[in-house]
PDB file of C-alpha atoms in Angstrom:
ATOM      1  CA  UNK A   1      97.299 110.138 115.281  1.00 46.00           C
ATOM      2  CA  UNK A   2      98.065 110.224 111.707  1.00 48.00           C
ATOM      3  CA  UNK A   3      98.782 113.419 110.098  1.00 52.00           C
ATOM      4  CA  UNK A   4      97.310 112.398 106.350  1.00 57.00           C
ATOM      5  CA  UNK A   5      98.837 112.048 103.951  1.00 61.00           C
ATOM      6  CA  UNK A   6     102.269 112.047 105.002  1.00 84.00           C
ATOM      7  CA  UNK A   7     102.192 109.946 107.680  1.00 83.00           C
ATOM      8  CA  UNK A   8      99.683 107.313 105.565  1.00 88.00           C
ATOM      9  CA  UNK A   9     102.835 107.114 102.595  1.00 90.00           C
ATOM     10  CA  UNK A  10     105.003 105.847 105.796  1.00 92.00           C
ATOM     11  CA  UNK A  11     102.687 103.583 106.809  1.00 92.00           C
ATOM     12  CA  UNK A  12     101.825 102.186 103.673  1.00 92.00           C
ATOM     13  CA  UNK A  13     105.542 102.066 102.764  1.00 94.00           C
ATOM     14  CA  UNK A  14     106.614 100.015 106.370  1.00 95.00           C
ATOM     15  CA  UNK A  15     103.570  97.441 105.047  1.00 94.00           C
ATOM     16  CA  UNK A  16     104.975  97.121 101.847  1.00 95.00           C
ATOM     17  CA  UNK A  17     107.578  94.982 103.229  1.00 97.00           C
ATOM     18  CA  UNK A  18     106.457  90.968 104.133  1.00 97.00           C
ATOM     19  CA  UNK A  19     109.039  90.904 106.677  1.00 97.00           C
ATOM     20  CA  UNK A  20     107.249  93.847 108.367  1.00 97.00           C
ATOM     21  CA  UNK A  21     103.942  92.557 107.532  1.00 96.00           C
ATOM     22  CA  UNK A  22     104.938  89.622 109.719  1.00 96.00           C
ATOM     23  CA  UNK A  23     105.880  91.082 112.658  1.00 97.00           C
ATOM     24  CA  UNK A  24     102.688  93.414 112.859  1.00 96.00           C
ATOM     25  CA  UNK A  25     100.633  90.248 112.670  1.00 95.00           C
ATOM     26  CA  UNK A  26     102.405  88.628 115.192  1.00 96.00           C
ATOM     27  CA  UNK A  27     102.214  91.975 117.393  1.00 96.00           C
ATOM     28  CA  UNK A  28      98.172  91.779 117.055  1.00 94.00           C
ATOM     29  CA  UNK A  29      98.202  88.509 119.498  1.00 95.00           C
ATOM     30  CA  UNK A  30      99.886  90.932 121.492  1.00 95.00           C
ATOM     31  CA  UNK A  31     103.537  92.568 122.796  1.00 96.00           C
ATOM     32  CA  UNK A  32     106.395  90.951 122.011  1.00 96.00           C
ATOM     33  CA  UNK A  33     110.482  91.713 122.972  1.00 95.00           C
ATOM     34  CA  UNK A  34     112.328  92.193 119.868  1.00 95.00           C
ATOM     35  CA  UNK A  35     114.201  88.916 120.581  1.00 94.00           C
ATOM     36  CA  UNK A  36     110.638  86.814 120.293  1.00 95.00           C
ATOM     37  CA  UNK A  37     109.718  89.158 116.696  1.00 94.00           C
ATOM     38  CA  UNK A  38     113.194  88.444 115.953  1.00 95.00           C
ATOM     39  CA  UNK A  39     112.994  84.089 116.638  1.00 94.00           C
ATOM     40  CA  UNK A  40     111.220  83.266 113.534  1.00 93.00           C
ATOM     41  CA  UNK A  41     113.399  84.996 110.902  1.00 94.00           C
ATOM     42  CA  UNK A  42     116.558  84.109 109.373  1.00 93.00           C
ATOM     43  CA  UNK A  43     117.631  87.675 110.207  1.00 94.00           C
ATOM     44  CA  UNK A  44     120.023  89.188 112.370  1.00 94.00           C
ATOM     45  CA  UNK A  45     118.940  91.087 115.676  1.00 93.00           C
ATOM     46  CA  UNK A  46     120.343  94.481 114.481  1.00 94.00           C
ATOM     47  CA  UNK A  47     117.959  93.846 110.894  1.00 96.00           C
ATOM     48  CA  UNK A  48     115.073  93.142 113.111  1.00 96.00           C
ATOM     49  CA  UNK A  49     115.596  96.501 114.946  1.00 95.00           C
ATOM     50  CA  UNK A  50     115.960  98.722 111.824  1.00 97.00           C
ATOM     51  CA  UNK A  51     112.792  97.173 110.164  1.00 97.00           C
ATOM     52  CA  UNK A  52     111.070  97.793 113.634  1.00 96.00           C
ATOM     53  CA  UNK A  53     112.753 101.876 113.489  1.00 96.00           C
ATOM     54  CA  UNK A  54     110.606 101.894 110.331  1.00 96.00           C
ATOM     55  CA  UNK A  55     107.300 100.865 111.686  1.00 97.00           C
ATOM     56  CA  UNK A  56     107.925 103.104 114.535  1.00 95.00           C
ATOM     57  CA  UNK A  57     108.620 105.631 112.449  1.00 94.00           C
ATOM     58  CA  UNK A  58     105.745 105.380 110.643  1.00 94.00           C
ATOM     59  CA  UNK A  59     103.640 105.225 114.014  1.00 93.00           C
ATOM     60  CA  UNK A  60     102.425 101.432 113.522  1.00 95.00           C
ATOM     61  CA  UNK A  61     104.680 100.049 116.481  1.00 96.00           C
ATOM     62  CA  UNK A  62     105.687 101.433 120.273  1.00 95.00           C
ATOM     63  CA  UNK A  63     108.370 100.299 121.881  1.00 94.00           C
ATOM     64  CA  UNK A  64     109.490 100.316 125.740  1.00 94.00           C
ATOM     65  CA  UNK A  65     112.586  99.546 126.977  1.00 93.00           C
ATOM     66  CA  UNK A  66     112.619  97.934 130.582  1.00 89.00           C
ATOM     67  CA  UNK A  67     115.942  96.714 131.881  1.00 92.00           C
ATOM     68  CA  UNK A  68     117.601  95.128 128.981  1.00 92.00           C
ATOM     69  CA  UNK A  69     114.552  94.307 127.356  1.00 93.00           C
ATOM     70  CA  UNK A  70     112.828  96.325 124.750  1.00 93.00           C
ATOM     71  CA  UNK A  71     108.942  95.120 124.565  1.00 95.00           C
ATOM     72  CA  UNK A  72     107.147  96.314 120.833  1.00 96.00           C
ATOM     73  CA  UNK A  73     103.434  96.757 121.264  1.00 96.00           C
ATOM     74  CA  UNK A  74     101.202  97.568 118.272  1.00 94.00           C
ATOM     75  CA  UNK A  75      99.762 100.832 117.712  1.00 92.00           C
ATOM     76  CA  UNK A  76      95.855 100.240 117.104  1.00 86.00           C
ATOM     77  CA  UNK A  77      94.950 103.968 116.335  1.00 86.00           C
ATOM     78  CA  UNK A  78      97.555 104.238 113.853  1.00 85.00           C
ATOM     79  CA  UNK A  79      95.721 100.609 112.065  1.00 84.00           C
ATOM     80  CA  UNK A  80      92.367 101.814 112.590  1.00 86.00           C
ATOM     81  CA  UNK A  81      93.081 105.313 110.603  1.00 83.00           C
ATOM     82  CA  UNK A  82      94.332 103.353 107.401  1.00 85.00           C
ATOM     83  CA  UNK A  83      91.581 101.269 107.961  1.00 89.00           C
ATOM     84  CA  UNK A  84      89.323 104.065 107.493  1.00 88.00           C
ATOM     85  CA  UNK A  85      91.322 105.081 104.602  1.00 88.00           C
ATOM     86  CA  UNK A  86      90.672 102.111 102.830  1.00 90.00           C
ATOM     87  CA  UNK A  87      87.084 101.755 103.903  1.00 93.00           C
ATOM     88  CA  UNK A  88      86.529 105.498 102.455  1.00 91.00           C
ATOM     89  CA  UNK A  89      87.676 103.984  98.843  1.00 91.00           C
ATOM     90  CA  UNK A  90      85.833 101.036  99.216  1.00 89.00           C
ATOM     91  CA  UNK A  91      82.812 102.913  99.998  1.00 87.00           C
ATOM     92  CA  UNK A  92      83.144 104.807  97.066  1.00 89.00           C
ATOM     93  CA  UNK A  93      83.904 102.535  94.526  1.00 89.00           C
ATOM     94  CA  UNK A  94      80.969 100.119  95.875  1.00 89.00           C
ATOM     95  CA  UNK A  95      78.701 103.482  95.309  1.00 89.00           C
ATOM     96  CA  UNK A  96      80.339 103.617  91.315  1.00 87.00           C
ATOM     97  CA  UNK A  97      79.265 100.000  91.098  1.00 88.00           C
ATOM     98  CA  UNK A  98      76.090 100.323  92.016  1.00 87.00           C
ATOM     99  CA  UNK A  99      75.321 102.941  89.546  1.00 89.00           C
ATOM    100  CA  UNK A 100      76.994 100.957  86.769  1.00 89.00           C
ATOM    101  CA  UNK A 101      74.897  98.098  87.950  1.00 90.00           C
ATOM    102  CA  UNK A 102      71.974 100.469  87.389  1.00 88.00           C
ATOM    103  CA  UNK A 103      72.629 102.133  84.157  1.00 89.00           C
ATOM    104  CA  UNK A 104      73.516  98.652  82.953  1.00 90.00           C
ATOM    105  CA  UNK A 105      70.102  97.493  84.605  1.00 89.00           C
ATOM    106  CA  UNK A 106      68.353  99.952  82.587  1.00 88.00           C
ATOM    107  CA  UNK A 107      69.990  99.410  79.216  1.00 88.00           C
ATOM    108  CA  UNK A 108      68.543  96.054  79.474  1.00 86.00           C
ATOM    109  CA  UNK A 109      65.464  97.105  80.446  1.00 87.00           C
ATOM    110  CA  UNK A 110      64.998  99.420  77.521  1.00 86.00           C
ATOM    111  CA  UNK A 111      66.840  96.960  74.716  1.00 86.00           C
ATOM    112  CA  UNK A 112      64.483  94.440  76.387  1.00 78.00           C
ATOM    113  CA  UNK A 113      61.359  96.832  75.607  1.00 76.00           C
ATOM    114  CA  UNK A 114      62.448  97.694  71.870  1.00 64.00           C
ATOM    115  CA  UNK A 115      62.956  94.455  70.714  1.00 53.00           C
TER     116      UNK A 115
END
């Protein structure tokens, strides 16, 4: 679980790259090995790896390594708490808006009235 806000600047900071950005969405259909995030990038295997040490640093990706095979699953919890992050904001600025919209509401009302 995140341990805010710490852990929220590395998360933020791992999805600041597109590269990374990529291979989250492509983790949300699901695990992957590192060689099948790797297969779509013009990248080499060892780059792959460090940009996936940063998302599981920042607790966005698990991996497991079976055999010879590491498998990268995506850490839901760790989405669903900057979700909730976000959604906080978004809650409040919607409430700011509203009020605006109100006050603004008003001012017509009353310009409206003495005219």
């Amino acid at each position: 679980m995140l341990h805010q806000p710490d852990q929220l600047d590395l998360m933020f900071q791992a999805l600041a790259d597109p590269n990374r950005r990529l291979m989250v969405q492509r983790l949300c259909e699901g695990p992957a090995s590192v060689s099948e995030l790797a297969a779509p990038f013009e990248m080499t295997l060892s780059a792959v790896v460090q940009h996936l040490a940063v998302l599981e640093g920042a607790g966005l990706v698990r991996t497991q390594k079976i055999g010879r095979v590491r498998t990268c699953q995506l850490d839901t919890q760790a989405l669903q708490a900057a979700e909730r992050w976000i959604s906080e904001r978004r809650a409040l600025w919607e409430r700011r808006f509203d009020r605006l919209g109100a006050f603004l509401a008003e001012q017509d009302a009353k310009e409206g009235d003495g005219a």
